[in-house]
Coordinates of C-alpha atoms in Angstrom, one line a residue:
Chain F
X1 CA 38.7 10.4 -114.1
X2 CA 36.2 12.7 -112.6
X3 CA 36.0 14.7 -115.8
X4 CA 35.3 11.6 -117.9
X5 CA 32.4 10.5 -115.6
X6 CA 31.0 14.1 -115.8
X7 CA 31.2 13.9 -119.6
X8 CA 29.4 10.6 -119.6
X9 CA 26.6 11.9 -117.4
X10 CA 26.2 15.1 -119.5
X11 CA 26.2 13.2 -122.7
X12 CA 23.5 10.9 -121.3
X13 CA 21.3 13.8 -120.3
X14 CA 21.8 15.8 -123.5
X15 CA 21.6 12.8 -125.8
X16 CA 18.3 11.6 -124.4
X17 CA 16.7 15.1 -124.1
X18 CA 17.7 16.1 -127.6
X19 CA 16.7 12.9 -129.4
X20 CA 13.7 13.4 -131.7
X21 CA 10.4 12.6 -130.0
X22 CA 11.9 12.3 -126.5
X23 CA 10.1 14.1 -123.7
X24 CA 8.0 16.4 -125.8
X25 CA 10.4 17.0 -128.7
X26 CA 9.2 17.1 -132.2
X27 CA 7.0 14.2 -132.8
X28 CA 6.3 12.2 -136.0
X29 CA 3.0 13.3 -137.6
X30 CA 0.0 11.3 -136.4
X31 CA -1.8 9.3 -139.0
X32 CA -5.1 10.9 -140.1
X33 CA -8.0 10.0 -137.9
X34 CA -10.5 7.6 -139.1
X35 CA -14.0 8.9 -139.6
X36 CA -15.4 9.1 -136.1
X37 CA -18.7 7.8 -135.0
X38 CA -20.3 11.0 -133.7
X39 CA -22.0 10.7 -130.4
X40 CA -24.3 13.5 -129.2
X41 CA -25.8 14.1 -125.8
X42 CA -29.0 12.4 -127.2
X43 CA -27.0 9.2 -127.9
X44 CA -25.5 9.4 -124.4
X45 CA -29.0 9.7 -122.9
X46 CA -30.2 6.8 -124.9
X47 CA -27.3 4.7 -123.6
X48 CA -28.3 5.3 -120.0
X49 CA -30.3 2.7 -118.1
X50 CA -34.0 3.3 -117.8
X51 CA -33.5 4.1 -114.1
X52 CA -30.9 6.7 -114.9
X53 CA -33.0 8.2 -117.7
X54 CA -36.0 8.4 -115.3
X55 CA -33.8 10.0 -112.6
X56 CA -32.6 12.6 -115.1
X57 CA -36.1 13.3 -116.4
X58 CA -37.4 13.7 -112.9
X59 CA -35.4 16.9 -112.7
X60 CA -37.7 18.5 -115.3
X61 CA -41.1 20.0 -114.6
X62 CA -43.9 17.7 -115.8
X63 CA -44.8 19.7 -118.9
X64 CA -41.2 20.2 -120.0
X65 CA -40.6 16.5 -119.4
X66 CA -43.5 15.6 -121.6
X67 CA -42.3 17.8 -124.4
X68 CA -38.8 16.4 -124.0
X69 CA -40.0 12.9 -124.3
X70 CA -42.0 13.7 -127.5
X71 CA -39.1 15.4 -129.2
X72 CA -36.8 12.6 -128.3
X73 CA -39.3 10.1 -129.6
X74 CA -39.6 12.1 -132.9
X75 CA -35.8 12.1 -133.2
X76 CA -35.6 8.4 -132.6
X77 CA -38.3 7.8 -135.3
X78 CA -36.2 9.5 -138.0
X79 CA -34.6 7.2 -140.5
X80 CA -31.1 6.2 -139.5
X81 CA -29.5 8.0 -142.4
X82 CA -31.2 11.3 -141.5
X83 CA -30.2 10.8 -137.9
X84 CA -26.6 10.4 -139.0
X85 CA -26.7 13.5 -141.2
X86 CA -28.0 15.5 -138.3
X87 CA -25.4 14.0 -135.9
X88 CA -22.7 15.1 -138.4
X89 CA -24.0 18.6 -138.7
X90 CA -24.4 18.8 -134.9
X91 CA -20.8 17.8 -134.5
X92 CA -19.7 20.4 -137.1
X93 CA -21.7 23.0 -135.2
X94 CA -20.1 22.1 -131.9
X95 CA -16.6 22.1 -133.3
X96 CA -17.0 25.8 -134.3
X97 CA -15.7 28.5 -132.0
X98 CA -18.4 29.6 -129.5
X99 CA -19.0 33.0 -131.3
X100 CA -19.4 31.2 -134.6
X101 CA -21.8 28.7 -133.0
X102 CA -23.9 31.6 -131.8
X103 CA -23.8 33.3 -135.2
X104 CA -25.0 30.0 -136.8
X105 CA -27.8 29.6 -134.3
X106 CA -28.9 33.2 -134.8
X107 CA -29.0 32.6 -138.6
X108 CA -31.0 29.4 -138.2
X109 CA -33.5 31.3 -136.1
X110 CA -33.7 34.0 -138.7
X111 CA -34.2 31.3 -141.3
X112 CA -37.2 29.9 -139.5
X113 CA -38.8 33.3 -139.5
X114 CA -38.4 33.8 -143.3
X115 CA -41.4 33.3 -145.6
X116 CA -42.0 29.7 -146.8
X117 CA -40.9 30.4 -150.4
X118 CA -37.6 32.1 -149.3
X119 CA -36.9 29.2 -146.9
X120 CA -37.4 26.8 -149.8
X121 CA -35.0 28.9 -152.0
X122 CA -32.3 28.9 -149.3
X123 CA -32.8 25.2 -148.6
X124 CA -32.3 24.5 -152.3
X125 CA -29.1 26.6 -152.3
X126 CA -27.8 24.7 -149.2
X127 CA -28.6 21.4 -150.9
X128 CA -26.6 22.5 -153.9
X129 CA -23.7 23.6 -151.7
X130 CA -23.6 20.4 -149.6
X131 CA -21.9 18.1 -152.1
X132 CA -19.3 20.7 -153.1
X133 CA -15.7 20.8 -151.8
X134 CA -14.9 23.8 -149.6
X135 CA -13.3 25.8 -152.4
X136 CA -16.2 25.4 -154.7
X137 CA -18.6 26.4 -151.9
X138 CA -16.7 29.6 -151.4
X139 CA -16.7 30.3 -155.1
X140 CA -20.4 29.7 -155.3
X141 CA -21.0 32.0 -152.3
X142 CA -18.9 34.7 -153.9
X143 CA -20.5 34.3 -157.3
X144 CA -22.7 37.1 -158.9
X145 CA -25.5 34.6 -159.5
X146 CA -25.7 33.9 -155.7
X147 CA -25.6 37.6 -154.9
X148 CA -28.4 38.3 -157.4
X149 CA -30.6 35.4 -156.2
X150 CA -30.5 36.3 -152.5
X151 CA -30.8 39.4 -150.3
X152 CA -27.9 40.4 -148.2
X153 CA -29.7 39.0 -145.1
X154 CA -30.4 35.7 -146.9
X155 CA -26.8 35.6 -148.1
X156 CA -25.6 36.0 -144.5
X157 CA -27.9 33.2 -143.3
X158 CA -26.8 30.8 -146.0
X159 CA -23.1 31.6 -145.4
X160 CA -23.5 31.0 -141.7
X161 CA -25.5 27.8 -142.2
X162 CA -23.0 26.5 -144.8
X163 CA -20.5 26.2 -141.9
X164 CA -22.3 23.2 -140.6
X165 CA -22.7 21.4 -143.8
X166 CA -20.6 18.2 -143.8
X167 CA -17.2 18.6 -145.5
X168 CA -16.8 17.0 -148.9
Chain T
X1 CA 68.3 26.8 -62.9
X2 CA 66.0 29.3 -64.5
X3 CA 62.2 28.8 -64.4
X4 CA 61.3 26.2 -67.0
X5 CA 57.8 27.7 -67.5
X6 CA 59.3 31.0 -68.5
X7 CA 62.0 29.6 -70.8
X8 CA 59.6 27.4 -72.7
X9 CA 60.9 24.0 -71.6
X10 CA 58.5 23.7 -68.6
X11 CA 55.9 21.4 -70.0
X12 CA 58.4 18.7 -71.2
X13 CA 60.5 18.9 -68.1
X14 CA 57.6 18.7 -65.7
X15 CA 55.9 15.9 -67.6
X16 CA 59.2 14.0 -67.5
X17 CA 59.5 14.7 -63.8
X18 CA 56.0 13.4 -63.2
X19 CA 56.9 10.2 -65.1
X20 CA 60.1 10.0 -63.2
X21 CA 62.2 10.0 -66.3
X22 CA 64.6 12.7 -65.4
X23 CA 68.1 11.7 -64.4
X24 CA 68.9 12.3 -60.7
X25 CA 70.9 15.4 -61.3
X26 CA 68.1 17.1 -63.3
X27 CA 65.5 15.9 -60.8
X28 CA 67.3 17.3 -57.8
X29 CA 67.9 20.6 -59.6
X30 CA 64.1 20.8 -60.6
X31 CA 63.1 20.0 -57.0
X32 CA 65.2 22.9 -55.7
X33 CA 63.5 25.2 -58.2
X34 CA 60.1 23.9 -57.1
X35 CA 60.8 25.0 -53.6
X36 CA 61.2 28.6 -54.9
X37 CA 58.6 28.7 -57.8
X38 CA 54.9 28.2 -56.8
X39 CA 53.6 27.9 -60.4
X40 CA 56.1 25.2 -61.4
X41 CA 55.3 23.4 -58.1
X42 CA 51.6 23.5 -58.8
X43 CA 52.2 22.0 -62.3
X44 CA 54.5 19.3 -60.9
X45 CA 52.0 18.4 -58.2
X46 CA 49.3 18.1 -60.9
X47 CA 51.5 15.8 -63.0
X48 CA 52.3 13.7 -60.0
X49 CA 48.6 13.3 -59.2
X50 CA 48.0 12.1 -62.8
X51 CA 50.7 9.5 -62.6
X52 CA 49.6 8.4 -59.1
X53 CA 46.1 7.9 -60.5
X54 CA 47.4 5.9 -63.4
X55 CA 49.5 3.8 -61.0
X56 CA 46.4 3.1 -59.0
X57 CA 44.4 1.9 -62.1
X58 CA 43.9 -1.9 -61.8
X59 CA 45.0 -3.6 -65.0
X60 CA 42.4 -5.8 -66.7
X61 CA 43.5 -9.3 -67.6
X62 CA 43.6 -9.8 -71.3
X63 CA 43.2 -13.2 -72.9
X64 CA 46.3 -14.5 -74.8
X65 CA 44.4 -14.6 -78.1
X66 CA 42.9 -11.1 -77.7
X67 CA 44.2 -9.8 -81.0
X68 CA 43.1 -12.8 -82.9
X69 CA 39.6 -12.5 -81.5
X70 CA 39.4 -8.8 -82.4
X71 CA 40.3 -9.3 -86.0
X72 CA 37.9 -12.2 -86.3
X73 CA 35.1 -10.1 -84.9
X74 CA 35.9 -7.3 -87.4
X75 CA 35.7 -9.7 -90.3
X76 CA 32.4 -11.0 -89.0
X77 CA 31.0 -7.4 -88.8
X78 CA 31.9 -6.8 -92.4
X79 CA 30.2 -9.9 -93.6
X80 CA 27.0 -9.1 -91.6
X81 CA 26.3 -5.8 -93.5
X82 CA 24.7 -7.4 -96.6
X83 CA 24.7 -4.4 -99.0
X84 CA 28.2 -3.1 -98.3
X85 CA 29.5 -6.7 -98.1
X86 CA 27.8 -7.5 -101.5
X87 CA 29.3 -4.3 -103.0
X88 CA 32.7 -5.0 -101.7
X89 CA 32.6 -8.4 -103.3
X90 CA 31.4 -7.2 -106.7
X91 CA 33.0 -3.8 -107.1
X92 CA 36.6 -3.5 -108.4
X93 CA 39.3 -3.1 -105.7
X94 CA 40.0 0.4 -106.9
X95 CA 36.3 1.4 -106.9
X96 CA 35.7 5.0 -106.0
X97 CA 32.3 6.5 -105.1
X98 CA 33.2 9.9 -106.5
X99 CA 31.7 9.3 -110.0
X100 CA 28.4 8.4 -108.4
X101 CA 27.6 12.1 -107.8
X102 CA 27.5 13.3 -111.4
X103 CA 25.8 10.1 -112.6
X104 CA 23.2 10.3 -109.9
X105 CA 22.6 14.0 -110.8
X106 CA 22.2 13.0 -114.4
X107 CA 19.7 10.3 -113.5
X108 CA 17.8 12.7 -111.3
X109 CA 17.6 15.2 -114.1
X110 CA 16.3 12.5 -116.5
X111 CA 13.7 11.4 -114.0
X112 CA 12.6 15.0 -113.4
X113 CA 12.3 15.6 -117.2
X114 CA 10.4 12.4 -117.6
X115 CA 7.9 13.2 -114.8
X116 CA 7.4 16.7 -116.1
X117 CA 6.7 15.6 -119.7
X118 CA 5.0 12.3 -118.9
X119 CA 1.4 12.0 -120.1
X120 CA 0.7 10.3 -116.8
X121 CA 0.8 13.7 -115.1
X122 CA -1.3 15.4 -117.7
X123 CA -4.9 16.0 -116.7
X124 CA -7.1 13.1 -117.5
X125 CA -9.6 13.6 -120.2
X126 CA -11.5 10.4 -119.9
X127 CA -15.2 10.3 -119.7
X128 CA -14.9 9.4 -116.0
X129 CA -13.4 12.8 -115.4
X130 CA -16.2 14.6 -117.2
X131 CA -19.3 15.7 -115.3
X132 CA -22.3 13.4 -115.7
X133 CA -24.6 14.1 -118.6
X134 CA -27.2 16.8 -117.7
X135 CA -30.7 16.6 -119.0
X136 CA -30.3 20.2 -120.1
X137 CA -27.5 19.2 -122.5
X138 CA -29.8 16.7 -124.1
X139 CA -32.5 19.4 -124.5
X140 CA -30.0 21.8 -126.1
X141 CA -28.9 19.0 -128.5
X142 CA -32.6 18.5 -129.4
X143 CA -32.9 22.2 -130.0
X144 CA -29.9 22.2 -132.3
X145 CA -31.2 19.1 -134.1
X146 CA -34.5 21.0 -134.6
X147 CA -32.7 23.9 -136.2
X148 CA -30.4 21.8 -138.3
X149 CA -33.2 19.7 -139.6
X150 CA -34.8 22.7 -141.2
X151 CA -31.8 23.2 -143.4
X152 CA -33.1 20.3 -145.4
X153 CA -29.8 18.7 -146.1
X154 CA -31.3 15.3 -146.3
X155 CA -30.4 11.9 -147.5
X156 CA -32.3 10.5 -150.5
X157 CA -34.5 8.4 -148.3
X158 CA -35.8 11.4 -146.5
X159 CA -37.0 13.3 -149.6
X160 CA -40.4 11.8 -149.7
X161 CA -41.6 13.8 -146.7
X162 CA -39.6 16.4 -144.7
X163 CA -41.4 18.0 -141.8
X164 CA -40.0 21.3 -140.6
X165 CA -39.6 20.2 -137.0
X166 CA -38.5 17.0 -135.4

């Protein structure tokens, strides 16, 4: 009798713990996420009440506060589509590992120091890469034409910056 | 008569002597021995003292229905303990508590496994748990937006004019 009760208890424990999905077991694959509505710290700031915004702004020195308000106003005056494009790229940037984020930021700084005509050429290249799927982007970045068109430094900048282009 | 303490019959014999259950012949023989053996005499005196004390105990008057009252009271006590009374009514007559131990252990193991794996115990990731938005975070986001905007990946509506900085 005792043996049979022990068997029942053991079967209960083993059965429940071994069943699929129970207590951290293998789980069914999750359905793919719907396209998320990207929220940046700027959006969070804009959702704050005027009193909370003012309280946060008061932490900045007057000159820095003025510049902040001007930049924020310029961002808010951008067309909605451009704001969304920038939000998506910001989200891509922030999803990268920290060291890649730093590399991309360095490249963007280098980009801003390049001559106007070279910036324009790199911008055109990025515009051409943006609509391509990941495999085609890689093929383009490895192509002889790309290598001939840009210096090694420029190639590195474009490679880094292509990391934040929205996926297609 | 030999010494009853030495031959191993002492206890029985002296207890029977104290209770006055020996026949007269045995009693007189033991009394003769007691005059010669101080250890047996001491035992016999102790026994007699016990019996004298018992004889002096006043008997308490017991009601004629004493037994009936006792059994009735026992039955009442059993009914007054609700949990055990309930169990006794519902459990089979041959119920044994022995299987409760392994089943209890199994339940405890399940509860422990559930608590360890339960998402309730995992750290909360809600926005309430995150630190409040810092103004510096917004500034860094604006910095990033400035840099990203210069990439020029724009929507069709932006192409008319594209300033380098926000």
